CSV table of C-alpha atoms in Angstrom, one decimal:
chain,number,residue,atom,x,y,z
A,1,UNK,CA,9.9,140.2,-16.0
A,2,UNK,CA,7.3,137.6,-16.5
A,3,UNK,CA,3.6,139.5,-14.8
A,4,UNK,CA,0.2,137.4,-14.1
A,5,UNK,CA,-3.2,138.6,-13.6
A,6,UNK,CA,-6.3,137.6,-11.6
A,7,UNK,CA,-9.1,139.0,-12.2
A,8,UNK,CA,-13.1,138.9,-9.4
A,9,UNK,CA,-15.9,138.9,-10.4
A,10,UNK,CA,-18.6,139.8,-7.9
A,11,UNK,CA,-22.4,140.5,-8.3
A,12,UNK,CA,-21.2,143.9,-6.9
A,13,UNK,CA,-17.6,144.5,-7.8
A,14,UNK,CA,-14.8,143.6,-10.7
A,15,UNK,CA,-11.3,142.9,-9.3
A,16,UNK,CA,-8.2,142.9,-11.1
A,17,UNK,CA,-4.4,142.7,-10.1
A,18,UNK,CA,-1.3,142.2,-11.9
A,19,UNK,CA,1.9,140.6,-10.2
A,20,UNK,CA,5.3,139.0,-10.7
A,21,UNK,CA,6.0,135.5,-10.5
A,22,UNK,CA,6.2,135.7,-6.8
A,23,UNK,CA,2.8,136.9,-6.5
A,24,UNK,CA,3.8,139.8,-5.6
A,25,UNK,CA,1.4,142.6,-6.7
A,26,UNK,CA,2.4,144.9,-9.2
A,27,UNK,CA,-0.6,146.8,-10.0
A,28,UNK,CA,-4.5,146.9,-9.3
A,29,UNK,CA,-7.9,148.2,-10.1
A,30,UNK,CA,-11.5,147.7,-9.0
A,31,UNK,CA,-14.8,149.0,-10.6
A,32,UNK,CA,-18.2,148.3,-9.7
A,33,UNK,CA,-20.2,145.4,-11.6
A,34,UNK,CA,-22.5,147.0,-14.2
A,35,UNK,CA,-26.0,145.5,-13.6
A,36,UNK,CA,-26.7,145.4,-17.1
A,37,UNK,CA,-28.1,146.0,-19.4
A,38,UNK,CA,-26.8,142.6,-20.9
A,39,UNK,CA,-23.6,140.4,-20.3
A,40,UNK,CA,-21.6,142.0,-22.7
A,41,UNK,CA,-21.6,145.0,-20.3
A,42,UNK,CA,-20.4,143.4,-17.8
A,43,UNK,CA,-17.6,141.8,-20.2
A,44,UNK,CA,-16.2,145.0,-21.4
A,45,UNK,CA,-16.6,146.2,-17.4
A,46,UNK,CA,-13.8,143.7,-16.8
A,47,UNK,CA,-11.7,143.8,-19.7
A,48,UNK,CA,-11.4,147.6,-18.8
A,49,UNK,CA,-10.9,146.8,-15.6
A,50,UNK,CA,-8.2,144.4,-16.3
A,51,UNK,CA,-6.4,146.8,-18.6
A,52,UNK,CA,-6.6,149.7,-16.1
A,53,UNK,CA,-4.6,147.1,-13.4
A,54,UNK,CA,-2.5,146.8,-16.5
A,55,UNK,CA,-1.5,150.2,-16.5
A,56,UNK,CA,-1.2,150.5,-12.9
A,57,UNK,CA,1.7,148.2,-13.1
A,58,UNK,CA,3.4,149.8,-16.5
A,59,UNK,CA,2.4,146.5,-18.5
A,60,UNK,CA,1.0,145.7,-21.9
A,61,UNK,CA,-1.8,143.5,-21.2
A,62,UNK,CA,0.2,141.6,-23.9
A,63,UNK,CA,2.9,140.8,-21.7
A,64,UNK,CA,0.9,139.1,-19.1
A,65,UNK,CA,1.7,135.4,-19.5
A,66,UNK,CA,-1.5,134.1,-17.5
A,67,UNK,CA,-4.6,134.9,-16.1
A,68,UNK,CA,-6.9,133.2,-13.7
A,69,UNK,CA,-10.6,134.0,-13.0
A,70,UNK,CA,-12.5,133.6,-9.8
A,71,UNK,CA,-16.4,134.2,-11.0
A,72,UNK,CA,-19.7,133.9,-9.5
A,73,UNK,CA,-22.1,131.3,-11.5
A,74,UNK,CA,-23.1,129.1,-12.6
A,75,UNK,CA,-20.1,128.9,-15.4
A,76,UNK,CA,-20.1,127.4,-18.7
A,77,UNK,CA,-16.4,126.0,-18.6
A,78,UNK,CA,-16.5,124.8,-21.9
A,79,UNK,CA,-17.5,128.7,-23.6
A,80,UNK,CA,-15.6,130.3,-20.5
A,81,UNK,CA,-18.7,132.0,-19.7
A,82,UNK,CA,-21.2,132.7,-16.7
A,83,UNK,CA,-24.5,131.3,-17.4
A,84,UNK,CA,-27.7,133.3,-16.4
A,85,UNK,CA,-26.1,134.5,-13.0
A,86,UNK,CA,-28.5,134.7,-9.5
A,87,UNK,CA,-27.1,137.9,-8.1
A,88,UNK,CA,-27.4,139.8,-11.2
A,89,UNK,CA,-30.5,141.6,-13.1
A,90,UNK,CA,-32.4,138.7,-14.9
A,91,UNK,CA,-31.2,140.9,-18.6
A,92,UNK,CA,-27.8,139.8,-18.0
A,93,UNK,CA,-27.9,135.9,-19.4
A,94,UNK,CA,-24.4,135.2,-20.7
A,95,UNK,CA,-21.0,136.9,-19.3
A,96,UNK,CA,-18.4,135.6,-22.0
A,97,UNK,CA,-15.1,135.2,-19.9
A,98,UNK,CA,-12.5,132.9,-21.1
A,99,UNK,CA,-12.3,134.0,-24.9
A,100,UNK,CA,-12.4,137.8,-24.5
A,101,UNK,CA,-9.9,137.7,-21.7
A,102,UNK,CA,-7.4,135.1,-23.6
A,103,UNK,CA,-7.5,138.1,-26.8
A,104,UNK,CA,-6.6,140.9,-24.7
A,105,UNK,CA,-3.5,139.5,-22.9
A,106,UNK,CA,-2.6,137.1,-26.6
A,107,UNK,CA,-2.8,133.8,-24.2
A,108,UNK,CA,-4.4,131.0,-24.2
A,109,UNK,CA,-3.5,130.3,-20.5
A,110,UNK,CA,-6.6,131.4,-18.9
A,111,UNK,CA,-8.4,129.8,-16.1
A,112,UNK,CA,-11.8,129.9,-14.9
A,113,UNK,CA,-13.2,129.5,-11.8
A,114,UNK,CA,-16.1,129.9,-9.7
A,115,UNK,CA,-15.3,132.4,-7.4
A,116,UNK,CA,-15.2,130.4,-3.9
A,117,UNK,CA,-13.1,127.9,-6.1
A,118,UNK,CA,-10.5,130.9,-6.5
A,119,UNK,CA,-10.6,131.5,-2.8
A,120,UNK,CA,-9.6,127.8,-1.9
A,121,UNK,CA,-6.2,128.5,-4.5
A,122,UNK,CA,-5.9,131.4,-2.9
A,123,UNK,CA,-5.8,130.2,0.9
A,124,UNK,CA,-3.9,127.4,-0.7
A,125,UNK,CA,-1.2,128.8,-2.3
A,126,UNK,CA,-0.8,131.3,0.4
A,127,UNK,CA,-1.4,129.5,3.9
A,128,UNK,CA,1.2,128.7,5.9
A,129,UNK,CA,0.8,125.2,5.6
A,130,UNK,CA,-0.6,123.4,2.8
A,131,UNK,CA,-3.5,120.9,3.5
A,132,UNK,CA,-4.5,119.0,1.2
A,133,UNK,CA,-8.1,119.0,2.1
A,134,UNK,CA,-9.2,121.9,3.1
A,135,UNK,CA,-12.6,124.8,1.8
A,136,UNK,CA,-13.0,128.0,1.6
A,137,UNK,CA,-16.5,129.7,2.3
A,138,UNK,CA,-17.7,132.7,1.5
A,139,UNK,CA,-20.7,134.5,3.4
A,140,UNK,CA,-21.6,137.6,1.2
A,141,UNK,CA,-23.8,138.4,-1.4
A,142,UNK,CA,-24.3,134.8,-2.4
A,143,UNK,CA,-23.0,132.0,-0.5
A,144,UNK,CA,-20.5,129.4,-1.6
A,145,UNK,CA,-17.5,126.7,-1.2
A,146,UNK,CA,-14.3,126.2,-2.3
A,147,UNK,CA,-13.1,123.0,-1.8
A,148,UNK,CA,-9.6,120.9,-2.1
A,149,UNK,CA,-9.5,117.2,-1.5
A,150,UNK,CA,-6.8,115.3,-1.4
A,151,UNK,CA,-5.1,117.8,-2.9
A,152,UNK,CA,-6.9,118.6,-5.7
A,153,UNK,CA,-9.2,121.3,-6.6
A,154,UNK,CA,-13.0,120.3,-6.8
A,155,UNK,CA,-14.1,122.0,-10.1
A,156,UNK,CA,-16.4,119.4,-11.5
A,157,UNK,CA,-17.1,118.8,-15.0
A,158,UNK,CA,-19.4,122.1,-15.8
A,159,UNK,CA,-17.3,124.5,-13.4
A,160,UNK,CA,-20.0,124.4,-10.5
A,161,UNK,CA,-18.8,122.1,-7.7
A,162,UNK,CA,-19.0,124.3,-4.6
A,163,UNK,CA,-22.9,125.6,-5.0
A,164,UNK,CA,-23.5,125.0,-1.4
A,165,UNK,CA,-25.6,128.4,-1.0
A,166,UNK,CA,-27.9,126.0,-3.2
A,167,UNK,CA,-28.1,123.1,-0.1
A,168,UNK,CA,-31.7,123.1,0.8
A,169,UNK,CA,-31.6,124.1,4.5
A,170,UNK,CA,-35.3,124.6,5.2
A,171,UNK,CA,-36.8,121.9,4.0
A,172,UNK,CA,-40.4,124.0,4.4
A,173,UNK,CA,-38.6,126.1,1.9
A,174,UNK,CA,-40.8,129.7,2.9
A,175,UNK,CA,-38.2,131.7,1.0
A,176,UNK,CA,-37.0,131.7,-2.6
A,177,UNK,CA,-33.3,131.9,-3.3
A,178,UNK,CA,-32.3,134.4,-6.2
A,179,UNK,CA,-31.7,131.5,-8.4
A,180,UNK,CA,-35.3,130.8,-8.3
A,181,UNK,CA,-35.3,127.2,-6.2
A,182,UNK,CA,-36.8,127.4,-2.2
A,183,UNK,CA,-35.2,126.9,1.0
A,184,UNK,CA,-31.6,127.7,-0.1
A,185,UNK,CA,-29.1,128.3,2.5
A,186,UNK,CA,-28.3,131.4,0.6
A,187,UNK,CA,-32.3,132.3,0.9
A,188,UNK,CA,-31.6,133.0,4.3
A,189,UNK,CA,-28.4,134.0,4.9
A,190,UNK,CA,-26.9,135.8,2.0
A,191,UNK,CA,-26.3,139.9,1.9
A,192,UNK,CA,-28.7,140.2,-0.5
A,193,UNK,CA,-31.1,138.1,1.4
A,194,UNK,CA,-31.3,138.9,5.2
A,195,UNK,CA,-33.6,141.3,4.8
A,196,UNK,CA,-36.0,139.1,3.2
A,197,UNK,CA,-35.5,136.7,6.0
A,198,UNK,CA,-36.2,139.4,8.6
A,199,UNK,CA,-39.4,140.3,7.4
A,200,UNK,CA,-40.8,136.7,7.7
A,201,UNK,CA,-40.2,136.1,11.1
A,202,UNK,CA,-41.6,139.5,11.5
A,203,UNK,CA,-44.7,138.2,9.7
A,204,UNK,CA,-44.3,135.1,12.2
A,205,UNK,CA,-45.0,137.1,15.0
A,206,UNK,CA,-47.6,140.4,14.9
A,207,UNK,CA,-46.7,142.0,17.7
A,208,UNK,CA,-43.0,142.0,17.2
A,209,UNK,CA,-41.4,145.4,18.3
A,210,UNK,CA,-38.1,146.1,16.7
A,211,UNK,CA,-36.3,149.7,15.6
A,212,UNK,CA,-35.4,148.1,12.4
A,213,UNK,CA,-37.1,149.5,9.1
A,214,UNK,CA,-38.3,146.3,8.0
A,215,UNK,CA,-40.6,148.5,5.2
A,216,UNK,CA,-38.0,150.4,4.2
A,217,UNK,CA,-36.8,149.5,0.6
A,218,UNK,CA,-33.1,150.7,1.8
A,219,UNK,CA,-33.2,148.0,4.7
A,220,UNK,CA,-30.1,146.0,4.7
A,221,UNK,CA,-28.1,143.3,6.4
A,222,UNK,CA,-26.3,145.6,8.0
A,223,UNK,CA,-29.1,147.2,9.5
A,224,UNK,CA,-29.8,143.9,11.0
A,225,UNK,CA,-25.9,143.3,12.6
A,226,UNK,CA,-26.0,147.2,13.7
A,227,UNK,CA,-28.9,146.6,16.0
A,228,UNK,CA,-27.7,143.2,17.7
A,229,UNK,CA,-27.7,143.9,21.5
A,230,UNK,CA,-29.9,147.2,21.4
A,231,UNK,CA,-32.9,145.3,19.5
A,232,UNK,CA,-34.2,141.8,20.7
A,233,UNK,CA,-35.7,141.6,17.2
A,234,UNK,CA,-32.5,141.6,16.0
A,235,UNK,CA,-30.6,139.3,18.2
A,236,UNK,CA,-33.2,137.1,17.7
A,237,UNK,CA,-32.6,137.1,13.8
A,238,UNK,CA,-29.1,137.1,14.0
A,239,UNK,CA,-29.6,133.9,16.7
A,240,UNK,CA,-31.7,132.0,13.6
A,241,UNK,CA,-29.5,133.0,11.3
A,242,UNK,CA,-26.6,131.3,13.3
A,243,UNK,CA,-28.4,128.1,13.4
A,244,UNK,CA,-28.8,128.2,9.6
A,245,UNK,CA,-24.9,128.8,9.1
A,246,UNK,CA,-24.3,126.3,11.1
A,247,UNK,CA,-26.1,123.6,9.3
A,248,UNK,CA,-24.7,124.7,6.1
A,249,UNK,CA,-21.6,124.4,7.3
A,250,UNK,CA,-22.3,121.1,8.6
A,251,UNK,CA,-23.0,120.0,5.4
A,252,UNK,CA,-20.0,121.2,4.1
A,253,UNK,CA,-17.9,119.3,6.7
A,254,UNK,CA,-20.1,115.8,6.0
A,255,UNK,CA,-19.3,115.9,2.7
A,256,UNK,CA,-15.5,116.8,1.8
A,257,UNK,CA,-13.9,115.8,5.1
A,258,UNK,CA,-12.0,119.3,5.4
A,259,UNK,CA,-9.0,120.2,7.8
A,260,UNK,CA,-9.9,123.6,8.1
A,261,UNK,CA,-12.4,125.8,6.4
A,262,UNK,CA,-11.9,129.6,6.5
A,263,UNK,CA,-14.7,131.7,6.1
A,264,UNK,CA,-15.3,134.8,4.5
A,265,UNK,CA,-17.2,137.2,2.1
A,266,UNK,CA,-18.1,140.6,3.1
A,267,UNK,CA,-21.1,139.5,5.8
A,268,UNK,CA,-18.2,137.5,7.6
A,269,UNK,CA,-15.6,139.8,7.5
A,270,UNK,CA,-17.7,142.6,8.7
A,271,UNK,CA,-19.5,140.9,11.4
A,272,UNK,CA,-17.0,137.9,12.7
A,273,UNK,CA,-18.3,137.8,16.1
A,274,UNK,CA,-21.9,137.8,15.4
A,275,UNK,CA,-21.4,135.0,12.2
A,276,UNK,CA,-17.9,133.0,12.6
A,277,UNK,CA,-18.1,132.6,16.5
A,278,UNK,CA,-21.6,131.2,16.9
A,279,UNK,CA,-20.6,128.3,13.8
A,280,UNK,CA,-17.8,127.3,16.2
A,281,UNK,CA,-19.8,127.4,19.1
A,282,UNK,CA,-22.6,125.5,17.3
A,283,UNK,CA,-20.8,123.1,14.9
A,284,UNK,CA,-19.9,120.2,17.2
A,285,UNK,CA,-23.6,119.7,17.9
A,286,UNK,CA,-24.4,118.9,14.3
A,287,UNK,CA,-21.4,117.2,13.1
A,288,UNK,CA,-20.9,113.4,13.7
A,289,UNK,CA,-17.2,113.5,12.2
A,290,UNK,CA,-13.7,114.9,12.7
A,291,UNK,CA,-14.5,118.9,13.9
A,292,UNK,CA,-12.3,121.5,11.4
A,293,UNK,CA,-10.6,124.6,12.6
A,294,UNK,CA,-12.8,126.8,11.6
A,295,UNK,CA,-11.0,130.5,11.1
A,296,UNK,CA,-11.9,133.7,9.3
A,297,UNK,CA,-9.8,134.0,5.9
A,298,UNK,CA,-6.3,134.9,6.2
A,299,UNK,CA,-6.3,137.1,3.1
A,300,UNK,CA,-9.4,139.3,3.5
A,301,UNK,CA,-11.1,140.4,0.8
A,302,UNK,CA,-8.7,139.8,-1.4
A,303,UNK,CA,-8.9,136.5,-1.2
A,304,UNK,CA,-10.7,136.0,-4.6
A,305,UNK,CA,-8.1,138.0,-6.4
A,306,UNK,CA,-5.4,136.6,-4.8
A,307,UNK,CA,-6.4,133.0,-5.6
A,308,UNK,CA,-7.3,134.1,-9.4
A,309,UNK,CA,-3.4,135.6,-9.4
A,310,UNK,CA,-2.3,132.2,-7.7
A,311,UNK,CA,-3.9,130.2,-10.2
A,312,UNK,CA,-2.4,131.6,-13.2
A,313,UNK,CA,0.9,131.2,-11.6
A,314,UNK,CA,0.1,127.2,-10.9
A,315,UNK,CA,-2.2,126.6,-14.3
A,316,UNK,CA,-4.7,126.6,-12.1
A,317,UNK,CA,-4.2,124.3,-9.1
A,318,UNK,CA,-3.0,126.9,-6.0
A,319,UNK,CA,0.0,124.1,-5.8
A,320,UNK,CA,3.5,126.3,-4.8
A,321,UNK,CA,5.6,123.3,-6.5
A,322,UNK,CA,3.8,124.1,-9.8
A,323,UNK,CA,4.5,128.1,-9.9
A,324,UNK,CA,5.9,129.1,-12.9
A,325,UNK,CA,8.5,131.5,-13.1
């Protein structure tokens, strides 16, 4: 029986899964992302991880025929590497990929991706109906797009087509994004970056009163989203973060013209109401074009995964017609 891989990685989690030609999933294991102490660590985190899904399905990794790869950046496509990656410690500089992967399954068929790239193959491959045009957002640690147009995968030349957490929303540009640049929409509206965000309309207003532990160093996004409706500090973040959202998003819809765009990543998925709803709400009052069904991901958080599986069954493209048996 010909088996596939796909293999996330995340800034906080390594994905792997093995499955048939059908996509169906055979095996799977998940490990958390080392945060150094250089690239190489997190390497052998995913080749172990990889070989671990291996088992879990009874398979040499030899046997698998393909592999895709749905990465956060930026990537090197050319070395099959991520270069000097935000939403890791600034030790880890180079992630080799490609080359390290291809040796353990004895393939060259090995695609890379960046990681909202994977999650467009993914919904593609999977959806119900195919659009051709048509993005995939995710709202989590980082933020990013996916995005097929015309029917075709938007990779660019370097792998790094989809950086939209890197659209300058605030053109003020009061917070630094992890990637060192100001006013990033993933500045503001990130996992990882909420908190930050928090504190400076705290700072904006003195006499703020608000439950949330804006000094503690634990503080989190999801302190934030637990709060709405019993703080007024924190519906009033969550309301500016909403507007944010919806002007990346915006931006996303002025410039690839999708159908739909589904949304997720682990701040989405675990507060829809509070994050998808107000976009929808919002969107039509920023967006001079055709409207797109906006919808929360169909496949979860999986989605990643899946698409990496989906794209070593297509070489890469998330087209059904291309799936090799």
């Amino acid at each position: 029986m010909a088996t596939y891989a796909g293999v996330d990685l995340g800034a906080t989690n390594v994905r792997a899964v093995v499955g048939d030609g059908d996509a169906r999933i055979l095996g799977s294991h998940r490990t958390s992302t080392p945060q150094g102490p250089t690239g190489i660590a997190v390497t052998e985190a995913v080749l172990d991880t990889l070989r671990n899904a291996c088992a879990d399905a009874g398979v040499d990794p030899t046997d698998v025929r393909a592999c895709g790869i749905g990465s956060i950046g930026p990537l090197d496509l050319a070395e099959g590497a991520v270069e000097d990656p935000a939403n890791l410690p600034d030790t880890v500089e180079r992630i080799p990929l490609s080359g390290p992967i291809g040796q353990l399954i004895a393939s060259d068929r090995v695609y890379l991706h960046n990681d909202t790239a994977a999650g467009v193959i993914g919904e593609r491959y999977h959806a119900d109906r195919n659009p051709d045009d048509m993005a995939y957002i995710t709202i989590s640690s980082g933020i990013g797009a996916g995005v097929c147009v015309d029917g075709n995968v938007v990779a660019g030349w370097d792998g790094n087509a989809g950086e939209v957490g890197h659209y300058v929303v605030d053109p003020q540009g009061r917070l630094t994004c992890g990637c060192g640049k100001d006013g990033h929409w993933e500045a503001y509206c990130s996992g990882n970056n909420i908190p930050n965000y928090a504190r400076l309309l705290a700072e904006d207003d003195p006499e703020v009163e608000t439950s949330l532990p804006l000094e503690d160093p634990e503080f989190t996004a999801k302190d934030v989203f637990d709060a709405v409706g019993e703080d007024e500090f924190a519906d009033h973040v969550v309301d500016q973060l909403a507007h944010w959202n919806t002007i990346g998003v915006s931006n996303v819809v002025h410039s690839f013209a999708p159908i739909v765009i589904y949304i997720g990543g682990a701040v989405a998925l675990h507060n829809t109401d509070l994050v998808l709803d107000p976009i929808r709400e919002r969107i039509d009052e920023m967006v001079m074009t055709n409207i797109p069904d906006i919808q929360l991901t169909t496949l979860g958080d999986d989605v990643v995964v899946k698409g990496a599986l989906a794209s070593a069954l297509t070489g890469g493209t998330g087209d059904r017609s291309r799936t090799r048996r």
